[in-house]
CSV table of C-alpha atoms in Angstrom, one decimal:
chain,number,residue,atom,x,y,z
A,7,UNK,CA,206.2,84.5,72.8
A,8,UNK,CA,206.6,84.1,68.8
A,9,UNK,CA,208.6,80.6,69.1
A,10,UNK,CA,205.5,79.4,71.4
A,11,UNK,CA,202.6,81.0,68.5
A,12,UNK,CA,204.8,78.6,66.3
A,13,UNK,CA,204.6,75.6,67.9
A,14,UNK,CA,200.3,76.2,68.6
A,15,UNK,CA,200.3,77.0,64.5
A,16,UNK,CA,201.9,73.4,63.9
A,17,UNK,CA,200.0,71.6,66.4
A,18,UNK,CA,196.5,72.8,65.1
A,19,UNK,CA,198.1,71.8,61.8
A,20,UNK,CA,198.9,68.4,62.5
A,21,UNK,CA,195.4,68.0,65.0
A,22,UNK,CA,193.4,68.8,61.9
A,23,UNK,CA,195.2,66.3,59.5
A,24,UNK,CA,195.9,63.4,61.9
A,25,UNK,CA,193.9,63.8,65.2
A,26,UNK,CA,194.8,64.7,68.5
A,27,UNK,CA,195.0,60.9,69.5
A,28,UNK,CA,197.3,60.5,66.6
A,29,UNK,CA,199.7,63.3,66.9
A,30,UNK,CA,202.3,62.8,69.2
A,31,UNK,CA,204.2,65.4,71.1
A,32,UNK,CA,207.5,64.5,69.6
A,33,UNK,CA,205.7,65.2,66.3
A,34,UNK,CA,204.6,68.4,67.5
A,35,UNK,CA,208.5,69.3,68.3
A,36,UNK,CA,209.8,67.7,65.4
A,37,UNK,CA,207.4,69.9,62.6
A,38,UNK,CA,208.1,72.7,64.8
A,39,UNK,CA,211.9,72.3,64.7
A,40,UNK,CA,212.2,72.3,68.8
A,41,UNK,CA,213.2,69.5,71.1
A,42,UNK,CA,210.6,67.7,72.8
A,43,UNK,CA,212.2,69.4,76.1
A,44,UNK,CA,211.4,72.6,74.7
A,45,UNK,CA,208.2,71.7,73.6
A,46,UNK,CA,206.9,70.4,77.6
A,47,UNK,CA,208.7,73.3,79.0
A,48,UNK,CA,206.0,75.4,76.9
A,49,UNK,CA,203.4,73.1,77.1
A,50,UNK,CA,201.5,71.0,79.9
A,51,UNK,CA,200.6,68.6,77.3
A,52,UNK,CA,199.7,68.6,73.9
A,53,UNK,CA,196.2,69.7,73.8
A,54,UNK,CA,197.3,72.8,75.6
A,55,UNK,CA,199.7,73.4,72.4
A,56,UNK,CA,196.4,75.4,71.1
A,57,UNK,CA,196.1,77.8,73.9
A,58,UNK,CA,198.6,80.5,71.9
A,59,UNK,CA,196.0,80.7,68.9
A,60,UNK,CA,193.4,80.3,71.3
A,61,UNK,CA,194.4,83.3,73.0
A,62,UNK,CA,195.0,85.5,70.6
A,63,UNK,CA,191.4,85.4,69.2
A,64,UNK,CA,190.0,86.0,72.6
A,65,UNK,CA,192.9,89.3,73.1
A,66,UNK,CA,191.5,90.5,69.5
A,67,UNK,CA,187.9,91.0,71.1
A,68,UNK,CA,189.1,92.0,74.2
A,69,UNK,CA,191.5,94.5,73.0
A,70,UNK,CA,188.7,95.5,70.5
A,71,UNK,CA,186.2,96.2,73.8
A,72,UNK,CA,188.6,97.9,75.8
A,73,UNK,CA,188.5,100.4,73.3
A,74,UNK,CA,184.8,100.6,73.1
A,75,UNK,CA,184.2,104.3,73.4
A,76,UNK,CA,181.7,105.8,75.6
A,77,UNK,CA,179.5,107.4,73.3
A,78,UNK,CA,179.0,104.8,71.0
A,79,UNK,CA,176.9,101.7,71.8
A,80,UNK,CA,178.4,98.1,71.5
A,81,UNK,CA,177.0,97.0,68.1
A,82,UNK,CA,178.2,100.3,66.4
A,83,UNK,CA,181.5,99.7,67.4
A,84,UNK,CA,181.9,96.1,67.2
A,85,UNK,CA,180.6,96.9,63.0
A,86,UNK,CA,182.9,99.0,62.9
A,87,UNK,CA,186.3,97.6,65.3
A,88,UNK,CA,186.0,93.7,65.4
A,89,UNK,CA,188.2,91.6,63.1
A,90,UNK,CA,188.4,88.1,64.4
A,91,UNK,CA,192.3,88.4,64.9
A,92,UNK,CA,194.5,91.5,65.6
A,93,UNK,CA,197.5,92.1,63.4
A,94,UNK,CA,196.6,88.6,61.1
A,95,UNK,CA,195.2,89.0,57.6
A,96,UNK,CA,192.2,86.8,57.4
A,97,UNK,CA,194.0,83.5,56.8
A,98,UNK,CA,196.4,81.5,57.9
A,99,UNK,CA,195.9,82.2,62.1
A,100,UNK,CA,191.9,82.1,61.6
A,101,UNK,CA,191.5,79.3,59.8
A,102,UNK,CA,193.8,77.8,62.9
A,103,UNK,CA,191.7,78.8,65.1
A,104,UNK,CA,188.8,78.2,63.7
A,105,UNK,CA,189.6,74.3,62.9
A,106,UNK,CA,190.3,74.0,66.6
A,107,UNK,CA,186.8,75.2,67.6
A,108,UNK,CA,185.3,72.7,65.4
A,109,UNK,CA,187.4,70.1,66.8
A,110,UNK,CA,186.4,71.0,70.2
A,111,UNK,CA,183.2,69.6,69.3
A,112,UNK,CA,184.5,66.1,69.1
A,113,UNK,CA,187.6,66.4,70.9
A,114,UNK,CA,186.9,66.6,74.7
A,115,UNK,CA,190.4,68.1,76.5
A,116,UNK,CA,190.7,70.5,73.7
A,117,UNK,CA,187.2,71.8,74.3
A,118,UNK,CA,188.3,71.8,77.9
A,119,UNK,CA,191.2,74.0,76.9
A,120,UNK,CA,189.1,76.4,75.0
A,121,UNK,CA,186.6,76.3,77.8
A,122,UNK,CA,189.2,77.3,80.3
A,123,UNK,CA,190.1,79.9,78.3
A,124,UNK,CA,187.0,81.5,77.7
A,125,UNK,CA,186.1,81.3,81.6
A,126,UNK,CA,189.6,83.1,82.1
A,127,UNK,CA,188.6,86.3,79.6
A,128,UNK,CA,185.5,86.8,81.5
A,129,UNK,CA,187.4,88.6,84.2
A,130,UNK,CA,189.0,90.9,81.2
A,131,UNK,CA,184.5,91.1,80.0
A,132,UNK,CA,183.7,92.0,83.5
A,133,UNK,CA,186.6,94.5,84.2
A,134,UNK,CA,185.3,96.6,80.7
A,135,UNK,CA,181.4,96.4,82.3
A,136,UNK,CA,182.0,97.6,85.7
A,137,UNK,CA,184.0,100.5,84.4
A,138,UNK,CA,180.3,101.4,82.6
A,139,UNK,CA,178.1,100.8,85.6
A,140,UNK,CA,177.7,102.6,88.6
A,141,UNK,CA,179.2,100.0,91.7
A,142,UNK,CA,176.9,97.3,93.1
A,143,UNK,CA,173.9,98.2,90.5
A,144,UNK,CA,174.7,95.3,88.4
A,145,UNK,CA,175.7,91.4,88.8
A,146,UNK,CA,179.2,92.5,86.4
A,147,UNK,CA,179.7,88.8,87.0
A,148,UNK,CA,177.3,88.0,85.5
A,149,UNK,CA,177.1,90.0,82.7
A,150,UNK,CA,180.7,89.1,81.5
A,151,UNK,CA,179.8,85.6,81.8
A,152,UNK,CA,177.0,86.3,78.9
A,153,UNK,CA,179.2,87.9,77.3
A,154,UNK,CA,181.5,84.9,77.0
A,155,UNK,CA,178.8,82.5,76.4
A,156,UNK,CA,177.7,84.7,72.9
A,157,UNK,CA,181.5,84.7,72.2
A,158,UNK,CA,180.9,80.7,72.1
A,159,UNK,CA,178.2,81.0,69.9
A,160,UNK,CA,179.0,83.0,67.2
A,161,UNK,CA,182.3,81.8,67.0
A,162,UNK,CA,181.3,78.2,66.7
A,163,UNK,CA,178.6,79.4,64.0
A,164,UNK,CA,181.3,81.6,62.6
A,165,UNK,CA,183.8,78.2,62.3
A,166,UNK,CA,181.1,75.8,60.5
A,167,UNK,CA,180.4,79.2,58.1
A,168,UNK,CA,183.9,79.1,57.5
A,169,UNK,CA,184.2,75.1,56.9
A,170,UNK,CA,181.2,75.1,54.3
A,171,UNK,CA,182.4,78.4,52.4
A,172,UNK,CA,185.7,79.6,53.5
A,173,UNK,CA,186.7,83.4,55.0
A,174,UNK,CA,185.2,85.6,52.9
A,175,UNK,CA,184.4,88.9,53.3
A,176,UNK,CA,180.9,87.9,53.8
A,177,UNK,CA,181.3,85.0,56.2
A,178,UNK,CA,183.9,88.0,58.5
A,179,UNK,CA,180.9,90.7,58.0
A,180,UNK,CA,178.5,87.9,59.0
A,181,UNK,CA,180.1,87.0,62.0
A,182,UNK,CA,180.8,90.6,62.9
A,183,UNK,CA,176.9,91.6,62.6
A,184,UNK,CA,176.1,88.2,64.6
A,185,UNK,CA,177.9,89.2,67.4
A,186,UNK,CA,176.7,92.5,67.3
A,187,UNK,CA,173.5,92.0,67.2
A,188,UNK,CA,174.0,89.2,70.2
A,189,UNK,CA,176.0,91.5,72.5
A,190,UNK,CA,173.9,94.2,72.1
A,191,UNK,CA,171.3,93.5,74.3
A,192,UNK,CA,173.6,92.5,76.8
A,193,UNK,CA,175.4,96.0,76.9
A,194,UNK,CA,171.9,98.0,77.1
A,195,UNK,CA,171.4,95.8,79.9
A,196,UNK,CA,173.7,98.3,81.9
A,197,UNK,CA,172.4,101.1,84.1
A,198,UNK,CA,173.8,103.9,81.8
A,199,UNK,CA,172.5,102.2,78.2
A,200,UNK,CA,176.3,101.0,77.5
């Protein structure tokens, strides 16, 4: 829902300038131009504000593996099919998102958020693997939660490349060959060669 993306776009704003401790949900609604009622009908609490942008970086890859064709391995098409957000020029969304990775670091219930989240996309991970693998050969499980766990990874090195030098199109091809290179293995790790 576009009125919800809103909201998550002003809370990351106002998390990165103030704090999470300092920003108050009636803050949140007020910058957003919603009630506070609106707001908590959204949103569990505030931290959870960030799940929209959250989300919509883990739907980019996982709309970007779903498509991952059979002849081609992972890292070819990931080079070639992976932009950190669908339908978003590098900018505004990614920086979002990315500011809310680093602050997971220091901020523990939006880590927990983004934690939750990732768990969640690893059915999405494991649904793409077991259509590759012939049933019961390989712990899909597994797998996906790898697969998750090098999402982390690059996206937390892709968020402090960002803070020290911005998006460019070198810290985006970077991050693309990073991943690559990461999930890689773990696709050749199925019984066909992924």
């Amino acid at each position: 829902m576009r009125q919800r993306l809103d909201i998550s776009r002003h809370a990351v704003r106002l998390f990165a300038e103030q704090g999470v401790a300092a920003t108050p949900g009636e803050q949140i609604a007020r910058v957003a131009g919603v009630s506070e009622r609106t707001l908590w009908r959204y949103f569990r609490n505030k931290e959870s504000c960030v799940e929209p942008l959250l989300t919509k970086m883990i739907d980019a890859f996982q709309e970007v593996l779903r498509a991952w064709p059979r002849e081609l391995g992972l890292e070819e098409h990931l080079r070639a099919a992976y932009r950190p957000l669908l339908d978003s020029s590098p900018g505004e969304d990614v920086e979002a998102v990315l500011a809310v990775v680093r602050m997971t670091h220091d901020e523990p219930a939006l880590r927990a958020t983004y934690l939750m989240l990732r768990e969640r996309a690893e059915d999405t991970l494991a649904e793409v693997l077991a259509e590759r693998t012939a049933p019961g050969t390989v712990d899909v499980r597994m797998q996906a939660a790898t697969m998750s766990a090098v999402l982390k990874v690059t996206t937390d090195d892709f968020a402090r490349a960002v803070a020290e030098a911005g998006i460019t199109a070198e810290t985006l091809r970077q991050h693309r060959e990073n991943l690559a290179c990461a999930l890689g293995p773990v696709a050749r790790g199925l019984p066909d060669g992924g």
